[in-house]
């Protein structure tokens, strides 16, 4: 068989639409995962035992169930009890919930890593615990958690390919259609491999740059 990538030229726009949908889904899911991760991280550092146990149960549950099972539960299972959600929204919700379990670990680690001297200075300044947490602790934790949250985003990009199983025509879904139209799956999926590799590499570079930019003052203080 002779490799012929020119057969994909008419489908570049079609594949581009899938890539754009992948980006939108992943960005929305990341936003949802970060919000959920913050709430769970706060719950996991709570002094109230049942709240802490509930947060740990959520993390253990969604980190130990295959994502495709979670996805099928939301898309195929919920309609059985009268809850109907369209495929794209289901994908965003499923990725947000699954990603939130990992995001909570990253944010919690950022919270626990904060220097006690910062907390003591805030207490001496007369700041309430709520203000200290929302204005000092959480912003610092999020800033220092950029790299692990970036890993959550990269994992979402890769995992989003599973959404094609529930009729979401993101990048992988579009590629499946092109492969069936052209009868050239080798070329189609070879290009798909390259696109995913390039996409995740560029995201990792962007995350590294953002981390350096947000934390350069901390680095200078350490010096």
JSON list of C-alpha atoms in Angstrom, two decimals:
[
{"chain": "A", "resi": 1, "resn": "UNK", "atom": "CA", "xyz": [0.00, 0.00, 0.00]},
{"chain": "A", "resi": 2, "resn": "UNK", "atom": "CA", "xyz": [1.32, 3.46, -0.95]},
{"chain": "A", "resi": 3, "resn": "UNK", "atom": "CA", "xyz": [1.00, 6.25, 1.62]},
{"chain": "A", "resi": 4, "resn": "UNK", "atom": "CA", "xyz": [-1.05, 9.09, 0.15]},
{"chain": "A", "resi": 5, "resn": "UNK", "atom": "CA", "xyz": [-1.86, 11.99, 2.46]},
{"chain": "A", "resi": 6, "resn": "UNK", "atom": "CA", "xyz": [-3.25, 14.11, -0.38]},
{"chain": "A", "resi": 7, "resn": "UNK", "atom": "CA", "xyz": [-6.56, 12.27, -0.11]},
{"chain": "A", "resi": 8, "resn": "UNK", "atom": "CA", "xyz": [-7.12, 14.08, 3.21]},
{"chain": "A", "resi": 9, "resn": "UNK", "atom": "CA", "xyz": [-6.84, 17.57, 1.70]},
{"chain": "A", "resi": 10, "resn": "UNK", "atom": "CA", "xyz": [-10.62, 17.94, 1.06]},
{"chain": "A", "resi": 11, "resn": "UNK", "atom": "CA", "xyz": [-11.29, 16.96, 4.68]},
{"chain": "A", "resi": 12, "resn": "UNK", "atom": "CA", "xyz": [-8.96, 19.39, 6.45]},
{"chain": "A", "resi": 13, "resn": "UNK", "atom": "CA", "xyz": [-11.75, 21.85, 7.22]},
{"chain": "A", "resi": 14, "resn": "UNK", "atom": "CA", "xyz": [-13.93, 18.99, 8.44]},
{"chain": "A", "resi": 15, "resn": "UNK", "atom": "CA", "xyz": [-11.18, 17.79, 10.76]},
{"chain": "A", "resi": 16, "resn": "UNK", "atom": "CA", "xyz": [-10.56, 21.38, 11.84]},
{"chain": "A", "resi": 17, "resn": "UNK", "atom": "CA", "xyz": [-14.17, 21.63, 13.01]},
{"chain": "A", "resi": 18, "resn": "UNK", "atom": "CA", "xyz": [-13.61, 18.53, 15.12]},
{"chain": "A", "resi": 19, "resn": "UNK", "atom": "CA", "xyz": [-10.42, 19.98, 16.59]},
{"chain": "A", "resi": 20, "resn": "UNK", "atom": "CA", "xyz": [-12.26, 23.21, 17.44]},
{"chain": "A", "resi": 21, "resn": "UNK", "atom": "CA", "xyz": [-15.03, 21.27, 19.17]},
{"chain": "A", "resi": 22, "resn": "UNK", "atom": "CA", "xyz": [-12.40, 19.31, 21.12]},
{"chain": "A", "resi": 23, "resn": "UNK", "atom": "CA", "xyz": [-10.83, 22.60, 22.28]},
{"chain": "A", "resi": 24, "resn": "UNK", "atom": "CA", "xyz": [-14.17, 24.08, 23.35]},
{"chain": "A", "resi": 25, "resn": "UNK", "atom": "CA", "xyz": [-15.21, 20.94, 25.24]},
{"chain": "A", "resi": 26, "resn": "UNK", "atom": "CA", "xyz": [-11.85, 20.69, 27.01]},
{"chain": "A", "resi": 27, "resn": "UNK", "atom": "CA", "xyz": [-11.77, 24.36, 28.04]},
{"chain": "A", "resi": 28, "resn": "UNK", "atom": "CA", "xyz": [-15.32, 24.21, 29.41]},
{"chain": "A", "resi": 29, "resn": "UNK", "atom": "CA", "xyz": [-14.52, 20.95, 31.17]},
{"chain": "A", "resi": 30, "resn": "UNK", "atom": "CA", "xyz": [-11.32, 22.40, 32.66]},
{"chain": "A", "resi": 31, "resn": "UNK", "atom": "CA", "xyz": [-13.28, 25.36, 34.04]},
{"chain": "A", "resi": 32, "resn": "UNK", "atom": "CA", "xyz": [-15.81, 22.97, 35.57]},
{"chain": "A", "resi": 33, "resn": "UNK", "atom": "CA", "xyz": [-13.07, 20.71, 36.94]},
{"chain": "A", "resi": 34, "resn": "UNK", "atom": "CA", "xyz": [-11.21, 23.63, 38.57]},
{"chain": "A", "resi": 35, "resn": "UNK", "atom": "CA", "xyz": [-14.36, 24.96, 40.25]},
{"chain": "A", "resi": 36, "resn": "UNK", "atom": "CA", "xyz": [-15.32, 21.49, 41.43]},
{"chain": "A", "resi": 37, "resn": "UNK", "atom": "CA", "xyz": [-11.72, 20.76, 42.41]},
{"chain": "A", "resi": 38, "resn": "UNK", "atom": "CA", "xyz": [-11.57, 23.93, 44.54]},
{"chain": "A", "resi": 39, "resn": "UNK", "atom": "CA", "xyz": [-14.76, 22.99, 46.39]},
{"chain": "A", "resi": 40, "resn": "UNK", "atom": "CA", "xyz": [-13.57, 19.44, 46.98]},
{"chain": "A", "resi": 41, "resn": "UNK", "atom": "CA", "xyz": [-10.09, 20.61, 48.04]},
{"chain": "A", "resi": 42, "resn": "UNK", "atom": "CA", "xyz": [-11.68, 22.97, 50.56]},
{"chain": "A", "resi": 43, "resn": "UNK", "atom": "CA", "xyz": [-13.88, 20.13, 51.81]},
{"chain": "A", "resi": 44, "resn": "UNK", "atom": "CA", "xyz": [-10.84, 17.82, 52.12]},
{"chain": "A", "resi": 45, "resn": "UNK", "atom": "CA", "xyz": [-9.11, 20.37, 54.37]},
{"chain": "A", "resi": 46, "resn": "UNK", "atom": "CA", "xyz": [-12.26, 20.98, 56.42]},
{"chain": "A", "resi": 47, "resn": "UNK", "atom": "CA", "xyz": [-12.26, 20.46, 60.18]},
{"chain": "A", "resi": 48, "resn": "UNK", "atom": "CA", "xyz": [-15.67, 18.79, 59.90]},
{"chain": "A", "resi": 49, "resn": "UNK", "atom": "CA", "xyz": [-15.18, 15.05, 59.68]},
{"chain": "A", "resi": 50, "resn": "UNK", "atom": "CA", "xyz": [-18.20, 14.07, 57.56]},
{"chain": "A", "resi": 51, "resn": "UNK", "atom": "CA", "xyz": [-17.46, 16.76, 54.98]},
{"chain": "A", "resi": 52, "resn": "UNK", "atom": "CA", "xyz": [-13.87, 15.59, 54.73]},
{"chain": "A", "resi": 53, "resn": "UNK", "atom": "CA", "xyz": [-14.90, 11.95, 54.39]},
{"chain": "A", "resi": 54, "resn": "UNK", "atom": "CA", "xyz": [-17.49, 12.80, 51.72]},
{"chain": "A", "resi": 55, "resn": "UNK", "atom": "CA", "xyz": [-14.85, 14.68, 49.69]},
{"chain": "A", "resi": 56, "resn": "UNK", "atom": "CA", "xyz": [-12.39, 11.78, 49.95]},
{"chain": "A", "resi": 57, "resn": "UNK", "atom": "CA", "xyz": [-15.15, 9.36, 48.87]},
{"chain": "A", "resi": 58, "resn": "UNK", "atom": "CA", "xyz": [-15.84, 11.47, 45.75]},
{"chain": "A", "resi": 59, "resn": "UNK", "atom": "CA", "xyz": [-12.16, 11.51, 44.79]},
{"chain": "A", "resi": 60, "resn": "UNK", "atom": "CA", "xyz": [-11.72, 7.77, 45.34]},
{"chain": "A", "resi": 61, "resn": "UNK", "atom": "CA", "xyz": [-14.92, 6.96, 43.46]},
{"chain": "A", "resi": 62, "resn": "UNK", "atom": "CA", "xyz": [-14.25, 8.94, 40.29]},
{"chain": "A", "resi": 63, "resn": "UNK", "atom": "CA", "xyz": [-10.54, 8.13, 40.16]},
{"chain": "A", "resi": 64, "resn": "UNK", "atom": "CA", "xyz": [-11.22, 4.40, 40.27]},
{"chain": "A", "resi": 65, "resn": "UNK", "atom": "CA", "xyz": [-14.03, 4.05, 37.73]},
{"chain": "A", "resi": 66, "resn": "UNK", "atom": "CA", "xyz": [-13.13, 3.93, 34.01]},
{"chain": "A", "resi": 67, "resn": "UNK", "atom": "CA", "xyz": [-14.12, 7.17, 32.30]},
{"chain": "A", "resi": 68, "resn": "UNK", "atom": "CA", "xyz": [-16.06, 5.35, 29.60]},
{"chain": "A", "resi": 69, "resn": "UNK", "atom": "CA", "xyz": [-18.25, 3.74, 32.27]},
{"chain": "A", "resi": 70, "resn": "UNK", "atom": "CA", "xyz": [-18.95, 7.15, 33.80]},
{"chain": "A", "resi": 71, "resn": "UNK", "atom": "CA", "xyz": [-19.74, 8.55, 30.37]},
{"chain": "A", "resi": 72, "resn": "UNK", "atom": "CA", "xyz": [-22.12, 5.74, 29.47]},
{"chain": "A", "resi": 73, "resn": "UNK", "atom": "CA", "xyz": [-23.86, 6.10, 32.84]},
{"chain": "A", "resi": 74, "resn": "UNK", "atom": "CA", "xyz": [-24.58, 9.78, 32.19]},
{"chain": "A", "resi": 75, "resn": "UNK", "atom": "CA", "xyz": [-25.54, 9.34, 28.53]},
{"chain": "A", "resi": 76, "resn": "UNK", "atom": "CA", "xyz": [-27.32, 5.99, 28.48]},
{"chain": "A", "resi": 77, "resn": "UNK", "atom": "CA", "xyz": [-28.19, 5.44, 32.14]},
{"chain": "A", "resi": 78, "resn": "UNK", "atom": "CA", "xyz": [-29.76, 8.75, 33.20]},
{"chain": "A", "resi": 79, "resn": "UNK", "atom": "CA", "xyz": [-32.45, 8.71, 30.44]},
{"chain": "A", "resi": 80, "resn": "UNK", "atom": "CA", "xyz": [-33.80, 5.54, 32.07]},
{"chain": "A", "resi": 81, "resn": "UNK", "atom": "CA", "xyz": [-34.82, 7.66, 35.07]},
{"chain": "A", "resi": 82, "resn": "UNK", "atom": "CA", "xyz": [-36.10, 10.55, 32.95]},
{"chain": "A", "resi": 83, "resn": "UNK", "atom": "CA", "xyz": [-32.97, 12.72, 32.79]},
{"chain": "A", "resi": 84, "resn": "UNK", "atom": "CA", "xyz": [-32.05, 13.58, 29.20]},
{"chain": "A", "resi": 85, "resn": "UNK", "atom": "CA", "xyz": [-28.88, 15.53, 28.39]},
{"chain": "A", "resi": 86, "resn": "UNK", "atom": "CA", "xyz": [-27.47, 16.12, 24.90]},
{"chain": "A", "resi": 87, "resn": "UNK", "atom": "CA", "xyz": [-24.20, 14.43, 23.96]},
{"chain": "A", "resi": 88, "resn": "UNK", "atom": "CA", "xyz": [-21.91, 17.48, 24.09]},
{"chain": "A", "resi": 89, "resn": "UNK", "atom": "CA", "xyz": [-23.26, 18.66, 27.45]},
{"chain": "A", "resi": 90, "resn": "UNK", "atom": "CA", "xyz": [-22.94, 15.11, 28.76]},
{"chain": "A", "resi": 91, "resn": "UNK", "atom": "CA", "xyz": [-19.30, 15.04, 27.64]},
{"chain": "A", "resi": 92, "resn": "UNK", "atom": "CA", "xyz": [-18.53, 18.35, 29.38]},
{"chain": "A", "resi": 93, "resn": "UNK", "atom": "CA", "xyz": [-20.23, 17.23, 32.59]},
{"chain": "A", "resi": 94, "resn": "UNK", "atom": "CA", "xyz": [-18.51, 13.84, 32.61]},
{"chain": "A", "resi": 95, "resn": "UNK", "atom": "CA", "xyz": [-15.06, 15.35, 31.92]},
{"chain": "A", "resi": 96, "resn": "UNK", "atom": "CA", "xyz": [-15.63, 18.05, 34.56]},
{"chain": "A", "resi": 97, "resn": "UNK", "atom": "CA", "xyz": [-16.60, 15.55, 37.25]},
{"chain": "A", "resi": 98, "resn": "UNK", "atom": "CA", "xyz": [-13.80, 13.13, 36.42]},
{"chain": "A", "resi": 99, "resn": "UNK", "atom": "CA", "xyz": [-11.27, 15.95, 36.09]},
{"chain": "A", "resi": 100, "resn": "UNK", "atom": "CA", "xyz": [-12.46, 17.55, 39.33]},
{"chain": "A", "resi": 101, "resn": "UNK", "atom": "CA", "xyz": [-11.22, 14.54, 41.29]},
{"chain": "A", "resi": 102, "resn": "UNK", "atom": "CA", "xyz": [-7.69, 15.09, 39.93]},
{"chain": "A", "resi": 103, "resn": "UNK", "atom": "CA", "xyz": [-7.88, 18.88, 40.15]},
{"chain": "A", "resi": 104, "resn": "UNK", "atom": "CA", "xyz": [-8.81, 18.65, 43.83]},
{"chain": "A", "resi": 105, "resn": "UNK", "atom": "CA", "xyz": [-5.55, 16.78, 44.52]},
{"chain": "A", "resi": 106, "resn": "UNK", "atom": "CA", "xyz": [-3.54, 19.50, 42.79]},
{"chain": "A", "resi": 107, "resn": "UNK", "atom": "CA", "xyz": [-5.30, 22.36, 44.59]},
{"chain": "A", "resi": 108, "resn": "UNK", "atom": "CA", "xyz": [-5.22, 20.61, 47.96]},
{"chain": "A", "resi": 109, "resn": "UNK", "atom": "CA", "xyz": [-1.47, 20.09, 47.60]},
{"chain": "A", "resi": 110, "resn": "UNK", "atom": "CA", "xyz": [-1.12, 23.79, 46.82]},
{"chain": "A", "resi": 111, "resn": "UNK", "atom": "CA", "xyz": [-3.10, 24.69, 49.95]},
{"chain": "A", "resi": 112, "resn": "UNK", "atom": "CA", "xyz": [-1.05, 22.41, 52.20]},
{"chain": "A", "resi": 113, "resn": "UNK", "atom": "CA", "xyz": [2.22, 23.72, 50.74]},
{"chain": "A", "resi": 114, "resn": "UNK", "atom": "CA", "xyz": [1.59, 27.33, 51.79]},
{"chain": "A", "resi": 115, "resn": "UNK", "atom": "CA", "xyz": [4.13, 28.62, 54.30]},
{"chain": "A", "resi": 116, "resn": "UNK", "atom": "CA", "xyz": [2.75, 28.92, 57.82]},
{"chain": "A", "resi": 117, "resn": "UNK", "atom": "CA", "xyz": [4.46, 32.30, 58.08]},
{"chain": "A", "resi": 118, "resn": "UNK", "atom": "CA", "xyz": [2.02, 33.70, 55.51]},
{"chain": "A", "resi": 119, "resn": "UNK", "atom": "CA", "xyz": [-0.94, 32.47, 57.55]},
{"chain": "A", "resi": 120, "resn": "UNK", "atom": "CA", "xyz": [0.53, 33.84, 60.76]},
{"chain": "A", "resi": 121, "resn": "UNK", "atom": "CA", "xyz": [1.11, 37.24, 59.14]},
{"chain": "A", "resi": 122, "resn": "UNK", "atom": "CA", "xyz": [-2.50, 37.32, 57.97]},
{"chain": "A", "resi": 123, "resn": "UNK", "atom": "CA", "xyz": [-3.71, 36.44, 61.47]},
{"chain": "A", "resi": 124, "resn": "UNK", "atom": "CA", "xyz": [-1.54, 39.14, 63.05]},
{"chain": "A", "resi": 125, "resn": "UNK", "atom": "CA", "xyz": [-2.97, 41.63, 60.53]},
{"chain": "A", "resi": 126, "resn": "UNK", "atom": "CA", "xyz": [-6.43, 40.90, 61.89]},
{"chain": "A", "resi": 127, "resn": "UNK", "atom": "CA", "xyz": [-7.80, 39.18, 58.78]},
{"chain": "A", "resi": 128, "resn": "UNK", "atom": "CA", "xyz": [-10.61, 36.72, 59.34]},
{"chain": "A", "resi": 129, "resn": "UNK", "atom": "CA", "xyz": [-10.14, 33.06, 58.38]},
{"chain": "A", "resi": 130, "resn": "UNK", "atom": "CA", "xyz": [-12.58, 33.46, 55.49]},
{"chain": "A", "resi": 131, "resn": "UNK", "atom": "CA", "xyz": [-10.78, 36.50, 54.07]},
{"chain": "A", "resi": 132, "resn": "UNK", "atom": "CA", "xyz": [-7.38, 34.85, 54.59]},
{"chain": "A", "resi": 133, "resn": "UNK", "atom": "CA", "xyz": [-8.52, 31.78, 52.71]},
{"chain": "A", "resi": 134, "resn": "UNK", "atom": "CA", "xyz": [-10.27, 33.53, 49.80]},
{"chain": "A", "resi": 135, "resn": "UNK", "atom": "CA", "xyz": [-7.79, 36.41, 49.34]},
{"chain": "A", "resi": 136, "resn": "UNK", "atom": "CA", "xyz": [-4.49, 34.74, 50.20]},
{"chain": "A", "resi": 137, "resn": "UNK", "atom": "CA", "xyz": [-4.56, 30.95, 50.51]},
{"chain": "A", "resi": 138, "resn": "UNK", "atom": "CA", "xyz": [-6.68, 30.06, 47.48]},
{"chain": "A", "resi": 139, "resn": "UNK", "atom": "CA", "xyz": [-4.96, 32.44, 44.99]},
{"chain": "A", "resi": 140, "resn": "UNK", "atom": "CA", "xyz": [-1.52, 31.17, 46.01]},
{"chain": "A", "resi": 141, "resn": "UNK", "atom": "CA", "xyz": [-2.67, 27.54, 45.86]},
{"chain": "A", "resi": 142, "resn": "UNK", "atom": "CA", "xyz": [-4.10, 28.02, 42.37]},
{"chain": "A", "resi": 143, "resn": "UNK", "atom": "CA", "xyz": [-0.97, 29.79, 41.18]},
{"chain": "A", "resi": 144, "resn": "UNK", "atom": "CA", "xyz": [1.35, 27.06, 42.41]},
{"chain": "A", "resi": 145, "resn": "UNK", "atom": "CA", "xyz": [-0.98, 24.36, 41.03]},
{"chain": "A", "resi": 146, "resn": "UNK", "atom": "CA", "xyz": [-0.74, 25.52, 37.41]},
{"chain": "A", "resi": 147, "resn": "UNK", "atom": "CA", "xyz": [1.51, 22.64, 36.31]},
{"chain": "A", "resi": 148, "resn": "UNK", "atom": "CA", "xyz": [-0.62, 19.80, 37.75]},
{"chain": "A", "resi": 149, "resn": "UNK", "atom": "CA", "xyz": [-3.79, 21.51, 36.50]},
{"chain": "A", "resi": 150, "resn": "UNK", "atom": "CA", "xyz": [-2.13, 21.66, 33.10]},
{"chain": "A", "resi": 151, "resn": "UNK", "atom": "CA", "xyz": [-1.67, 17.91, 33.32]},
{"chain": "A", "resi": 152, "resn": "UNK", "atom": "CA", "xyz": [-5.40, 17.64, 34.01]},
{"chain": "A", "resi": 153, "resn": "UNK", "atom": "CA", "xyz": [-6.07, 19.63, 30.82]},
{"chain": "A", "resi": 154, "resn": "UNK", "atom": "CA", "xyz": [-3.74, 17.42, 28.76]},
{"chain": "A", "resi": 155, "resn": "UNK", "atom": "CA", "xyz": [-5.45, 14.33, 30.13]},
{"chain": "A", "resi": 156, "resn": "UNK", "atom": "CA", "xyz": [-8.81, 15.85, 29.17]},
{"chain": "A", "resi": 157, "resn": "UNK", "atom": "CA", "xyz": [-7.64, 16.42, 25.60]},
{"chain": "A", "resi": 158, "resn": "UNK", "atom": "CA", "xyz": [-6.64, 12.78, 25.32]},
{"chain": "A", "resi": 159, "resn": "UNK", "atom": "CA", "xyz": [-9.72, 11.47, 27.13]},
{"chain": "A", "resi": 160, "resn": "UNK", "atom": "CA", "xyz": [-12.07, 13.60, 25.04]},
{"chain": "A", "resi": 161, "resn": "UNK", "atom": "CA", "xyz": [-11.51, 11.15, 22.18]},
{"chain": "A", "resi": 162, "resn": "UNK", "atom": "CA", "xyz": [-13.79, 8.73, 24.06]},
{"chain": "A", "resi": 163, "resn": "UNK", "atom": "CA", "xyz": [-16.69, 11.16, 23.53]},
{"chain": "A", "resi": 164, "resn": "UNK", "atom": "CA", "xyz": [-16.90, 9.88, 19.97]},
{"chain": "A", "resi": 165, "resn": "UNK", "atom": "CA", "xyz": [-18.56, 6.78, 21.45]},
{"chain": "A", "resi": 166, "resn": "UNK", "atom": "CA", "xyz": [-21.64, 8.86, 22.31]},
{"chain": "A", "resi": 167, "resn": "UNK", "atom": "CA", "xyz": [-21.90, 10.53, 18.88]},
{"chain": "A", "resi": 168, "resn": "UNK", "atom": "CA", "xyz": [-19.89, 13.66, 19.71]},
{"chain": "A", "resi": 169, "resn": "UNK", "atom": "CA", "xyz": [-18.04, 14.53, 16.51]},
{"chain": "A", "resi": 170, "resn": "UNK", "atom": "CA", "xyz": [-14.94, 16.01, 18.09]},
{"chain": "A", "resi": 171, "resn": "UNK", "atom": "CA", "xyz": [-11.56, 15.38, 16.47]},
{"chain": "A", "resi": 172, "resn": "UNK", "atom": "CA", "xyz": [-11.63, 11.60, 16.80]},
{"chain": "A", "resi": 173, "resn": "UNK", "atom": "CA", "xyz": [-15.29, 11.42, 15.82]},
{"chain": "A", "resi": 174, "resn": "UNK", "atom": "CA", "xyz": [-14.63, 13.42, 12.66]},
{"chain": "A", "resi": 175, "resn": "UNK", "atom": "CA", "xyz": [-11.60, 11.27, 11.88]},
{"chain": "A", "resi": 176, "resn": "UNK", "atom": "CA", "xyz": [-13.74, 8.13, 12.08]},
{"chain": "A", "resi": 177, "resn": "UNK", "atom": "CA", "xyz": [-16.13, 9.64, 9.53]},
{"chain": "A", "resi": 178, "resn": "UNK", "atom": "CA", "xyz": [-13.24, 10.55, 7.20]},
{"chain": "A", "resi": 179, "resn": "UNK", "atom": "CA", "xyz": [-11.78, 7.05, 7.53]},
{"chain": "A", "resi": 180, "resn": "UNK", "atom": "CA", "xyz": [-15.13, 5.48, 6.58]},
{"chain": "A", "resi": 181, "resn": "UNK", "atom": "CA", "xyz": [-15.52, 7.87, 3.62]},
{"chain": "A", "resi": 182, "resn": "UNK", "atom": "CA", "xyz": [-12.04, 7.42, 2.20]},
{"chain": "A", "resi": 183, "resn": "UNK", "atom": "CA", "xyz": [-11.38, 3.79, 3.15]},
{"chain": "A", "resi": 184, "resn": "UNK", "atom": "CA", "xyz": [-7.87, 4.94, 4.12]},
{"chain": "A", "resi": 185, "resn": "UNK", "atom": "CA", "xyz": [-7.76, 4.48, 7.92]},
{"chain": "A", "resi": 186, "resn": "UNK", "atom": "CA", "xyz": [-3.95, 4.28, 7.98]},
{"chain": "A", "resi": 187, "resn": "UNK", "atom": "CA", "xyz": [-3.47, 7.81, 6.68]},
{"chain": "A", "resi": 188, "resn": "UNK", "atom": "CA", "xyz": [-6.35, 9.22, 8.73]},
{"chain": "A", "resi": 189, "resn": "UNK", "atom": "CA", "xyz": [-5.21, 7.81, 12.04]},
{"chain": "A", "resi": 190, "resn": "UNK", "atom": "CA", "xyz": [-1.55, 8.52, 11.33]},
{"chain": "A", "resi": 191, "resn": "UNK", "atom": "CA", "xyz": [-2.47, 12.19, 10.98]},
{"chain": "A", "resi": 192, "resn": "UNK", "atom": "CA", "xyz": [-4.62, 11.93, 14.10]},
{"chain": "A", "resi": 193, "resn": "UNK", "atom": "CA", "xyz": [-1.65, 10.62, 16.08]},
{"chain": "A", "resi": 194, "resn": "UNK", "atom": "CA", "xyz": [0.46, 13.57, 14.96]},
{"chain": "A", "resi": 195, "resn": "UNK", "atom": "CA", "xyz": [-2.28, 16.12, 15.70]},
{"chain": "A", "resi": 196, "resn": "UNK", "atom": "CA", "xyz": [-2.85, 14.86, 19.25]},
{"chain": "A", "resi": 197, "resn": "UNK", "atom": "CA", "xyz": [0.90, 14.72, 19.92]},
{"chain": "A", "resi": 198, "resn": "UNK", "atom": "CA", "xyz": [1.41, 18.26, 18.60]},
{"chain": "A", "resi": 199, "resn": "UNK", "atom": "CA", "xyz": [-1.63, 19.59, 20.48]},
{"chain": "A", "resi": 200, "resn": "UNK", "atom": "CA", "xyz": [-0.60, 18.18, 23.84]},
{"chain": "A", "resi": 201, "resn": "UNK", "atom": "CA", "xyz": [3.01, 19.31, 23.30]},
{"chain": "A", "resi": 202, "resn": "UNK", "atom": "CA", "xyz": [1.92, 22.89, 22.59]},
{"chain": "A", "resi": 203, "resn": "UNK", "atom": "CA", "xyz": [-0.37, 22.88, 25.62]},
{"chain": "A", "resi": 204, "resn": "UNK", "atom": "CA", "xyz": [2.47, 21.62, 27.82]},
{"chain": "A", "resi": 205, "resn": "UNK", "atom": "CA", "xyz": [4.71, 24.44, 26.55]},
{"chain": "A", "resi": 206, "resn": "UNK", "atom": "CA", "xyz": [1.97, 26.98, 27.23]},
{"chain": "A", "resi": 207, "resn": "UNK", "atom": "CA", "xyz": [1.40, 25.65, 30.75]},
{"chain": "A", "resi": 208, "resn": "UNK", "atom": "CA", "xyz": [5.13, 25.76, 31.51]},
{"chain": "A", "resi": 209, "resn": "UNK", "atom": "CA", "xyz": [5.30, 29.38, 30.32]},
{"chain": "A", "resi": 210, "resn": "UNK", "atom": "CA", "xyz": [2.23, 30.35, 32.34]},
{"chain": "A", "resi": 211, "resn": "UNK", "atom": "CA", "xyz": [3.67, 28.69, 35.45]},
{"chain": "A", "resi": 212, "resn": "UNK", "atom": "CA", "xyz": [6.94, 30.61, 35.11]},
{"chain": "A", "resi": 213, "resn": "UNK", "atom": "CA", "xyz": [5.10, 33.88, 34.56]},
{"chain": "A", "resi": 214, "resn": "UNK", "atom": "CA", "xyz": [2.78, 33.46, 37.55]},
{"chain": "A", "resi": 215, "resn": "UNK", "atom": "CA", "xyz": [5.49, 32.24, 39.93]},
{"chain": "A", "resi": 216, "resn": "UNK", "atom": "CA", "xyz": [8.52, 34.31, 38.93]},
{"chain": "A", "resi": 217, "resn": "UNK", "atom": "CA", "xyz": [8.12, 36.52, 42.03]},
{"chain": "A", "resi": 218, "resn": "UNK", "atom": "CA", "xyz": [8.28, 33.43, 44.24]},
{"chain": "A", "resi": 219, "resn": "UNK", "atom": "CA", "xyz": [11.41, 32.28, 42.46]},
{"chain": "A", "resi": 220, "resn": "UNK", "atom": "CA", "xyz": [13.08, 35.66, 42.96]},
{"chain": "A", "resi": 221, "resn": "UNK", "atom": "CA", "xyz": [12.17, 35.61, 46.66]},
{"chain": "A", "resi": 222, "resn": "UNK", "atom": "CA", "xyz": [13.73, 32.16, 47.01]},
{"chain": "A", "resi": 223, "resn": "UNK", "atom": "CA", "xyz": [16.97, 33.49, 45.52]}
]
